[in-house]
Short mmCIF file of C-alpha atoms and ligand atoms in Angstrom, two decimals:
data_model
loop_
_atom_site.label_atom_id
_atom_site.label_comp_id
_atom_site.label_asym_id
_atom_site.label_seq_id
_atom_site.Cartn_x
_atom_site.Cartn_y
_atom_site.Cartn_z
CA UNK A 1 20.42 16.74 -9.57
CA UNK A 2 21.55 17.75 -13.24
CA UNK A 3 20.67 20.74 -14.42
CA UNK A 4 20.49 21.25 -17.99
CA UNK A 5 21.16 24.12 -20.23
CA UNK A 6 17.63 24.07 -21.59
CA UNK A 7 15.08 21.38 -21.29
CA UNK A 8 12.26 22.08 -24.11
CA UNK A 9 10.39 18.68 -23.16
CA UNK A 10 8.82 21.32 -20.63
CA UNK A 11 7.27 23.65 -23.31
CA UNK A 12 6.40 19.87 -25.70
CA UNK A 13 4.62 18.32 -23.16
CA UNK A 14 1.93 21.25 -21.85
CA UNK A 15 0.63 21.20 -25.54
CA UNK A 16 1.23 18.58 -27.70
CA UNK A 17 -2.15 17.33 -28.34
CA UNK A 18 -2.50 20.87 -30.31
CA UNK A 19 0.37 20.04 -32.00
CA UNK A 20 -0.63 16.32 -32.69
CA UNK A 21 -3.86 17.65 -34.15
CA UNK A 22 -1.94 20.36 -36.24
CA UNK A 23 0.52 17.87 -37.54
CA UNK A 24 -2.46 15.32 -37.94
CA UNK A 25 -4.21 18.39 -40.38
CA UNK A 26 -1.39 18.83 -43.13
CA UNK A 27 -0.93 14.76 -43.24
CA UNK A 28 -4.50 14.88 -44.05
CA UNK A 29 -4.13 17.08 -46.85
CA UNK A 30 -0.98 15.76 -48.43
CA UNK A 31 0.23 18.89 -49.09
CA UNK A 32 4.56 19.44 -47.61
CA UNK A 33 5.96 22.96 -49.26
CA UNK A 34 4.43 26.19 -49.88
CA UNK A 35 1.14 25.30 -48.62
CA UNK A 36 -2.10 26.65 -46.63
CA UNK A 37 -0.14 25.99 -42.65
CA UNK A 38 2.62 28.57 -44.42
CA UNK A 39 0.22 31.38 -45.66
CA UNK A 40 -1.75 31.15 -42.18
CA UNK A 41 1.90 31.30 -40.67
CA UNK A 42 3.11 34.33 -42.50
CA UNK A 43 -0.23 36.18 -41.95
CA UNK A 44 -0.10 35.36 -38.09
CA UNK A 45 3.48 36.07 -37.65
CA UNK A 46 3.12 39.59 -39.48
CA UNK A 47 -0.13 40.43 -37.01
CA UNK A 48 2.02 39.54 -33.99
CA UNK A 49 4.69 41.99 -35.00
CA UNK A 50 2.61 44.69 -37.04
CA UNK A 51 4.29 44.39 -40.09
CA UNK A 52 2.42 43.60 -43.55
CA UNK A 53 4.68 41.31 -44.97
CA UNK A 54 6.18 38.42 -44.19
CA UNK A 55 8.15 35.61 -45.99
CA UNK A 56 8.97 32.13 -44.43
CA UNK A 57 12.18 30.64 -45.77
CA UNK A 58 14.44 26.93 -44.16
CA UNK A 59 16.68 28.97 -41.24
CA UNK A 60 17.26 32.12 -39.74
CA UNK A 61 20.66 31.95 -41.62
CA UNK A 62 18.79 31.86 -44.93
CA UNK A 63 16.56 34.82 -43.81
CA UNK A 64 19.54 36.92 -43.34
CA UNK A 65 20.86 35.36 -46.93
CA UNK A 66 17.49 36.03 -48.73
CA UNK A 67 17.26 39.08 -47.60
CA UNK A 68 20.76 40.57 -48.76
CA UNK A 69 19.56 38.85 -51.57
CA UNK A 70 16.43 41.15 -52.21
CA UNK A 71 18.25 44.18 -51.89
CA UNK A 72 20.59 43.68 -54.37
CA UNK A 73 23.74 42.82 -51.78
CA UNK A 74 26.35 40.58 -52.76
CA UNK A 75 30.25 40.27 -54.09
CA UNK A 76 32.12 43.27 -54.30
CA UNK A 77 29.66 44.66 -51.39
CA UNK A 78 30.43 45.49 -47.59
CA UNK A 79 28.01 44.97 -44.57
CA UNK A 80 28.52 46.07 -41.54
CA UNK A 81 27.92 43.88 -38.54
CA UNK A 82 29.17 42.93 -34.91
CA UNK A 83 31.93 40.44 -33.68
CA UNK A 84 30.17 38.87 -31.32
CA UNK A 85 27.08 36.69 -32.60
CA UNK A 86 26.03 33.72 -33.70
CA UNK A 87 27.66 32.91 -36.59
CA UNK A 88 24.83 32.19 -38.82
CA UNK A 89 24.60 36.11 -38.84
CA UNK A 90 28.37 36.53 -40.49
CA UNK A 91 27.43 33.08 -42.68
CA UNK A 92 24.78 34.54 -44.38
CA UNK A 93 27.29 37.44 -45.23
CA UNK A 94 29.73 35.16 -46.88
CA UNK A 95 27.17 33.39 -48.19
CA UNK A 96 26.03 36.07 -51.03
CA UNK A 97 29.75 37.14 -51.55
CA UNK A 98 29.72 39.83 -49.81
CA UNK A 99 32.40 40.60 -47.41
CA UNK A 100 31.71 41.07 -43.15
CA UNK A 101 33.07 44.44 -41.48
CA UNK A 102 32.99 44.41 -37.92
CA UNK A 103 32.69 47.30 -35.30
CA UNK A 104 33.12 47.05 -32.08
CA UNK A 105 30.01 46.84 -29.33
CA UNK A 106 29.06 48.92 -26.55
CA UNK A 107 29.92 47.35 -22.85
CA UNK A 108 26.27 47.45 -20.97
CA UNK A 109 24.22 45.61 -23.32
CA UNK A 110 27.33 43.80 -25.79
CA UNK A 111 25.05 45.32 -28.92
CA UNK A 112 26.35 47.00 -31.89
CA UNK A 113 28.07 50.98 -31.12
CA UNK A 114 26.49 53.16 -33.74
CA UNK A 115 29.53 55.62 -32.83
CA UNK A 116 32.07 53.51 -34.42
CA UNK A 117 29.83 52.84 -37.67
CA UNK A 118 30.56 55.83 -39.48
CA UNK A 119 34.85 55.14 -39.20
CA UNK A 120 34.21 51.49 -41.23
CA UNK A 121 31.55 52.94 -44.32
CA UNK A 122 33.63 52.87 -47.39
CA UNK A 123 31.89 53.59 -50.82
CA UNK A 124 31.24 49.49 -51.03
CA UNK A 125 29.34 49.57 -48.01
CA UNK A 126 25.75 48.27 -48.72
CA UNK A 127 24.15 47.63 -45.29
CA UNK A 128 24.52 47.56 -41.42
CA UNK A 129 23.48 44.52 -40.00
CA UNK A 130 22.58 45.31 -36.15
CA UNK A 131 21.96 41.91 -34.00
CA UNK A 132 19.25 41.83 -31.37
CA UNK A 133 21.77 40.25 -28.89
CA UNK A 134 20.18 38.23 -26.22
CA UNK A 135 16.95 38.93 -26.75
CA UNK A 136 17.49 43.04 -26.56
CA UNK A 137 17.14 45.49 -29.06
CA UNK A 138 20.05 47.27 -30.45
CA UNK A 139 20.06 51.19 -30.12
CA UNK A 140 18.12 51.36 -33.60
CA UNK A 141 17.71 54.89 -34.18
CA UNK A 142 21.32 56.29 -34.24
CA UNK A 143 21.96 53.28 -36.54
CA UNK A 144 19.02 54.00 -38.72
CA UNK A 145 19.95 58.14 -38.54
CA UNK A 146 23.77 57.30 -40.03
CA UNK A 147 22.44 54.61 -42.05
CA UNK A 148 20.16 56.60 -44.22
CA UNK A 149 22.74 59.29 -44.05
CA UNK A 150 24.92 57.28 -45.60
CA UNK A 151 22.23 55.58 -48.15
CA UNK A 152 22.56 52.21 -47.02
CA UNK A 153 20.32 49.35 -46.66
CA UNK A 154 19.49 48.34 -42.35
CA UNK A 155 19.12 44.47 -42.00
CA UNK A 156 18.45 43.52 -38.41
CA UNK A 157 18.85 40.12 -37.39
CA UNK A 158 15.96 39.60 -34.90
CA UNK A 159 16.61 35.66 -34.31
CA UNK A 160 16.91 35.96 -30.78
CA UNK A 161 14.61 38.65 -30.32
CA UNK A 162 10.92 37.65 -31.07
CA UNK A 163 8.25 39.92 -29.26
CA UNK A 164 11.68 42.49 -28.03
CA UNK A 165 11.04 46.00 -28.47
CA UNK A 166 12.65 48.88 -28.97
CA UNK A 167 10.70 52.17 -28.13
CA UNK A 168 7.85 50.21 -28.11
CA UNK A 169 8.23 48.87 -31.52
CA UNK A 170 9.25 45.39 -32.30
CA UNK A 171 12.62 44.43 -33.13
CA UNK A 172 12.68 43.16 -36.93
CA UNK A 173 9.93 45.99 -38.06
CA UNK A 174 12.42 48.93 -37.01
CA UNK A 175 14.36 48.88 -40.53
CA UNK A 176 13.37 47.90 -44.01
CA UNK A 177 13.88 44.42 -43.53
CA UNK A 178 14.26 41.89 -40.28
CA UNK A 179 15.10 38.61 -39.91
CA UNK A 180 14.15 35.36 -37.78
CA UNK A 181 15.05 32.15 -36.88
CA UNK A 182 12.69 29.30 -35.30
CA UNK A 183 15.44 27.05 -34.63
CA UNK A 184 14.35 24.80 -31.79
CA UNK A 185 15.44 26.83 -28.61
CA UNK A 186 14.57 30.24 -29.25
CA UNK A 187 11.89 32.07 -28.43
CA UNK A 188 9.58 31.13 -30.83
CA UNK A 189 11.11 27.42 -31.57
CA UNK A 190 9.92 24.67 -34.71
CA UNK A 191 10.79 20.94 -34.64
CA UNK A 192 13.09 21.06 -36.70
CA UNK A 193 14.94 24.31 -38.66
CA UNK A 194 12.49 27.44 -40.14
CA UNK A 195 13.30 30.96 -40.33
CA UNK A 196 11.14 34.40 -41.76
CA UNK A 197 11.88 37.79 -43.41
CA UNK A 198 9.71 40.54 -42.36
CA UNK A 199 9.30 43.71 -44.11
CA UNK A 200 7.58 46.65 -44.97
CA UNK A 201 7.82 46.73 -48.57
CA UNK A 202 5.26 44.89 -51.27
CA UNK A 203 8.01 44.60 -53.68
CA UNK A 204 10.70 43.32 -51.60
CA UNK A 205 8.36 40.74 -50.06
CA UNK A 206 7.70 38.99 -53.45
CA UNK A 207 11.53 39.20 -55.05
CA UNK A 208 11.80 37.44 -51.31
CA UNK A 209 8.66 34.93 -52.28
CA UNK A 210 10.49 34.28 -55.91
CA UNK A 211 14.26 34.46 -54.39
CA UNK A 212 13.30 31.50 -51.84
CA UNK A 213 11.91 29.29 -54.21
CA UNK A 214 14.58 28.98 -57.17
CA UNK A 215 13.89 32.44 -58.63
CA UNK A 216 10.22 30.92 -59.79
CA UNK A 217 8.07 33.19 -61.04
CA UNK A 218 5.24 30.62 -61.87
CA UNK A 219 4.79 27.98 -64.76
CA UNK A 220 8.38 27.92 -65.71
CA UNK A 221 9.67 31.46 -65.93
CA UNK A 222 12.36 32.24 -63.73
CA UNK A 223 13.32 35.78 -63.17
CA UNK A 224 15.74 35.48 -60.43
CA UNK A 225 18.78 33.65 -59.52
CA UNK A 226 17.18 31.76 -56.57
CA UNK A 227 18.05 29.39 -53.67
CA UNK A 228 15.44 26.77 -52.17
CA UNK A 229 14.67 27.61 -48.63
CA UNK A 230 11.39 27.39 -47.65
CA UNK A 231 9.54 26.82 -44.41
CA UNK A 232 7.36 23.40 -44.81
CA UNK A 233 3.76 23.34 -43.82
CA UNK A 234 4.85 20.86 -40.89
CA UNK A 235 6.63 23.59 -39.08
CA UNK A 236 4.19 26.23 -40.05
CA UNK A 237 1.44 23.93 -38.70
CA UNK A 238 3.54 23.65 -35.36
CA UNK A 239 4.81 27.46 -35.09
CA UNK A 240 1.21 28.35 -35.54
CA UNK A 241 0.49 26.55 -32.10
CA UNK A 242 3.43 27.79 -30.55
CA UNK A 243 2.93 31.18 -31.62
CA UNK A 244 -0.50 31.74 -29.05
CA UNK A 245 1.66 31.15 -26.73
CA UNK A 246 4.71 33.60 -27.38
CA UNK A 247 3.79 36.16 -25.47
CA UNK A 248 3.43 34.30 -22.59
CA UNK A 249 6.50 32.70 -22.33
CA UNK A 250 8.11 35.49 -23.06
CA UNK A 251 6.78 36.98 -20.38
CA UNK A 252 7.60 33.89 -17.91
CA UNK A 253 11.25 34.46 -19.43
CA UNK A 254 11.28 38.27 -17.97
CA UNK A 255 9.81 36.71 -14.56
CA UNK A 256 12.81 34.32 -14.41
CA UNK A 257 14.80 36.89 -15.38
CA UNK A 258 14.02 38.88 -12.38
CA UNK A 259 14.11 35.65 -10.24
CA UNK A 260 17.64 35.15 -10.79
CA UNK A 261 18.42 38.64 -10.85
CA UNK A 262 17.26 38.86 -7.05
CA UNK A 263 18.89 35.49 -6.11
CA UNK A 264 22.30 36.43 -7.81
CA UNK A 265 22.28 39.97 -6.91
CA UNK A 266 25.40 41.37 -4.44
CA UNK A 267 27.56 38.79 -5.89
CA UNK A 268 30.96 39.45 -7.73
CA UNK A 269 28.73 38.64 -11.33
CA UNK A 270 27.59 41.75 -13.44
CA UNK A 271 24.01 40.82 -14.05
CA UNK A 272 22.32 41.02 -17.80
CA UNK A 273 21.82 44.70 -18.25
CA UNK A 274 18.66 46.13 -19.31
CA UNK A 275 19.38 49.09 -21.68
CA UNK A 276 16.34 52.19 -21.48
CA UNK A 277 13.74 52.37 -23.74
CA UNK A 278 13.80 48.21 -24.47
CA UNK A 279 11.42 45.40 -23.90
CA UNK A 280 14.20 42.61 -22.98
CA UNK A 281 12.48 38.99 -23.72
CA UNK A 282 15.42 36.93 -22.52
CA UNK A 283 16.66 34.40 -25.21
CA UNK A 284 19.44 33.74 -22.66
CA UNK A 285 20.49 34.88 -19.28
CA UNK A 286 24.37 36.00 -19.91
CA UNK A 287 25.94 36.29 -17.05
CA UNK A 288 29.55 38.39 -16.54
CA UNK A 289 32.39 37.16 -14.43
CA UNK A 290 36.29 37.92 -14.45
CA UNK A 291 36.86 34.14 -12.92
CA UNK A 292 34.28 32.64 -16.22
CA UNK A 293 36.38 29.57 -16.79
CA UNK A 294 36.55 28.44 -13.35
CA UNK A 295 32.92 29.16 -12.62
CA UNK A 296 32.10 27.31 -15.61
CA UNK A 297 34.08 24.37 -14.45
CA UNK A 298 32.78 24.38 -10.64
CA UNK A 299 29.40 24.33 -11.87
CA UNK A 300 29.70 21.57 -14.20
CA UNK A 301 30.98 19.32 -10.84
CA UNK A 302 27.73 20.56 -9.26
CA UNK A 303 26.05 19.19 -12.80
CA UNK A 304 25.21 22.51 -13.61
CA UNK A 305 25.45 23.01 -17.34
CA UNK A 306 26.03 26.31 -18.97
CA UNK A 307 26.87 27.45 -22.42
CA UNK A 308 28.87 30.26 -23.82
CA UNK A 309 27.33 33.02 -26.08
CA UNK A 310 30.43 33.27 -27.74
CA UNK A 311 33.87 31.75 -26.77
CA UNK A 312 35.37 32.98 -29.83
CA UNK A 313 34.39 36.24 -31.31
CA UNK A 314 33.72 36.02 -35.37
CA UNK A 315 36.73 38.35 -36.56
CA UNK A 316 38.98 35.87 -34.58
CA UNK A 317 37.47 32.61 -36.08
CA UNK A 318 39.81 30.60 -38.21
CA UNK A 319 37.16 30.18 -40.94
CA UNK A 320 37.35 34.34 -41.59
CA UNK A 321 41.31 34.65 -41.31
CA UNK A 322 40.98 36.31 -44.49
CA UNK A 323 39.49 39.34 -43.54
CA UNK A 324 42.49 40.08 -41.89
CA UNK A 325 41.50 41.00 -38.35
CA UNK A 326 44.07 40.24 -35.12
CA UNK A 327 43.60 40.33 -31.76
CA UNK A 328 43.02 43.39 -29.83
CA UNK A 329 40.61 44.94 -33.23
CA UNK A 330 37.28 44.44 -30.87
CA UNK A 331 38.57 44.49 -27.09
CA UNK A 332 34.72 44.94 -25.61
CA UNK A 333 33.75 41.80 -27.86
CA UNK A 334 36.79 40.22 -26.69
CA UNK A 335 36.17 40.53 -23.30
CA UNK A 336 33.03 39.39 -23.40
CA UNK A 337 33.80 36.64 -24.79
CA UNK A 338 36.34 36.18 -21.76
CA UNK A 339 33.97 36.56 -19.12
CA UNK A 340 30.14 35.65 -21.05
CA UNK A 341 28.56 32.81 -19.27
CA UNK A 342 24.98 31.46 -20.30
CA UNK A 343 22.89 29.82 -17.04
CA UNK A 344 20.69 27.31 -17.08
CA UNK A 345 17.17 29.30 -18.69
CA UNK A 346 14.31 28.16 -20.28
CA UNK A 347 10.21 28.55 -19.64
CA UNK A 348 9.80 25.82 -17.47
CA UNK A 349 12.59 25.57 -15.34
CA UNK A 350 12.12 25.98 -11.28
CA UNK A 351 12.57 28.35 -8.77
CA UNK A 352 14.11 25.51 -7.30
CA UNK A 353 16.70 24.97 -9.60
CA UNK A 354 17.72 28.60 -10.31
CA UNK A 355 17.65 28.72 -6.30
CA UNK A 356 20.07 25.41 -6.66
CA UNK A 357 22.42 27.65 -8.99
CA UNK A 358 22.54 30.59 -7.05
CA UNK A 359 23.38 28.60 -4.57
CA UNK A 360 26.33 26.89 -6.43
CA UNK A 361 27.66 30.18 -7.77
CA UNK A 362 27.65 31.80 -3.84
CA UNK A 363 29.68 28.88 -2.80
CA UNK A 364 31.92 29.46 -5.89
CA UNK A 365 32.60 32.63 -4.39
CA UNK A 366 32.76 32.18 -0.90
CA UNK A 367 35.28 28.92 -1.62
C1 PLP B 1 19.93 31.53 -34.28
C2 PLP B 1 20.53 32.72 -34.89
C3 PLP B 1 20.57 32.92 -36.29
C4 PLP B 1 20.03 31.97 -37.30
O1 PLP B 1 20.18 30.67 -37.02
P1 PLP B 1 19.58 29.43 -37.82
O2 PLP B 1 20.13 28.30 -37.06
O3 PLP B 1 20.07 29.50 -39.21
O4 PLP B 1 18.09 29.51 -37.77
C5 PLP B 1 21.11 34.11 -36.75
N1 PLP B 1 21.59 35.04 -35.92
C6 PLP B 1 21.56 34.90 -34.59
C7 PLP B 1 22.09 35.99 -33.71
C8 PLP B 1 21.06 33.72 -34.03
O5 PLP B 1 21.06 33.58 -32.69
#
């Protein structure tokens, strides 16, 4: 039996004749960019989190991009964000000019430590950029407290955390601005790339509306320096469907959550931590073990296939030598990187196969 990382066939299948139908709809009308599927996206997407605006853009990395963009953020600027994410999140940094600062993250939950944010603010210091790690909230209000003590902008990057909450609110509507992706596997997933900026304010939700489509401000007046990154009506169309259905699979993700958690539990594995006072929707199940490597390797001769969320931490990435960080700057991130290991997870999969991993990582042990 092979077990795959994800299989999404087993969200397709259940309801594609919705999506046929939706996909069938914006042939019909001929219409591809900045259409009617988008609007009805936006509007949905902002009930589902409680937020009055919302702006689609082309990828969660161009969400983050946009909206630094909005707020003014670029070269000569700092933001402050964590080693250890995706790197789409430090991308989207570079990406305007402005530079990355790391700080380090706490060791239950691998999200950002507000305690170390204060020692990295310098007066070019524009934003903190907290990552919903995993699908959990970071601790927002400390962040948010030192933030607005220190004037600066709060950006989170929400792209693995659709439907999370922190204190009951949802991650992405805790600071000015949040960010999403829809890339295929996450929570909320398109066919194809599409991302969305949330926010609470009018006037940063249309520079976000202009910045996203060339700086256009209608007929042929351009007021901004734009980008093009917009979310096309077939993915809206197709998120739409998907979107009833978000809170359900997230909640099947929290089930298999606790299914592995009582199959795996007594073993020599730390278990994905659930922090107080969050609503944990499970983009992945991370896993911790001192032995990763050769767990990795003894499930992949069982045909077990795992990923790891991240081998390398950012500051350590060739491609950002030239921010000048070494080895031993970020030693939680660093050991999580060590020991991280992703198991097979995904609505859809068995209590049979997690049962068939379990039983693969016991013999691991006992072996
Ligand atoms: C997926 C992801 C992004 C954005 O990714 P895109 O592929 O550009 O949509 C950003 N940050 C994190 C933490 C992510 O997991």
């Amino acid at each position: 039996m092979f077990v795959p990382f994800c299989d999404l066939r087993k969200q397709i299948d259940p309801i594609n004749s919705e999506i046929k139908k939706a996909i069938k709809r914006v042939f019909s009308r001929g219409q591809f960019i900045l259409g009617p599927e988008l609007e009805a996206f936006e509007k949905e997407f902002g009930k589902f989190c409680n937020i009055p605006y919302t702006v689609g853009c082309a990828s969660g990395t161009e969400a983050i991009v946009l909206a630094l963009m909005a707020l003014g953020i670029g070269s000569g600027d700092e933001v402050i964000t964590v080693p250890n994410t995706a790197m789409p999140t430090v991308a989207a940094i570079s990406m305007t000019g402005a530079r990355p600062v790391f700080v380090d993250v706490e060791s239950n939950g691998l999200l950002m430590d507000p305690s170390q944010l204060e020692g990295v603010i310098t007066s070019r210091t524009r934003a903190v950029l907290p990552v919903h790690l995993y699908g959990q909230a970071a601790d927002m209000d400390p962040i948010l407290e030192i933030a607005q003590k220190n004037n600066l902008a709060v950006i989170e990057d929400a792209c693995q955390a659709h439907g999370a909450k922190y204190k009951n609110k949802l991650c992405g509507t805790l600071a000015e601005v949040g960010c999403f992706s829809f890339y295929p596997t996450k929570n909320l997933g398109a066919y194809g790339d599409a991302g969305l900026v949330v926010s609470w304010s009018i006037d940063l939700s249309q520079r976000l509306k202009l910045l996203r489509n060339y700086g256009n401000k209608g007929g042929y007046n351009f007021i901004f320096k734009g980008i093009n990154s917009r979310l096309d009506e077939i993915q809206a169309a197709i998120l739409r469907v998907k979107l009833n259905y978000l809170k359900k699979w997230n909640q099947t993700r929290k089930k298999l959550a606790e299914y592995y958690r009582k199959t795996l539990e007594g073993l020599p594995l730390d278990l994905p931590a659930e922090l107080p006072n969050r609503y944990h929707v499970y983009h992945l199940y991370v896993v911790r073990c001192l032995e990763r490597d050769r767990l990795q390797e003894f499930l992949s001769q069982h045909d077990i296939q795992t990923l790891i969320h991240y081998p390398v931490p950012i500051h350590l990435q060739s491609a950002y030598k030239e921010l000048g960080y070494k080895h031993g700057d970020f030693p939680v991130a660093e050991k999580a990187a060590n020991e991280a290991l992703s198991l097979p997870f995904y609505p859809g999969i068995s209590f049979q196969t997690m049962d068939y991993v379990a039983e693969v990582i016991r013999k691991f042990f006992i072996a």
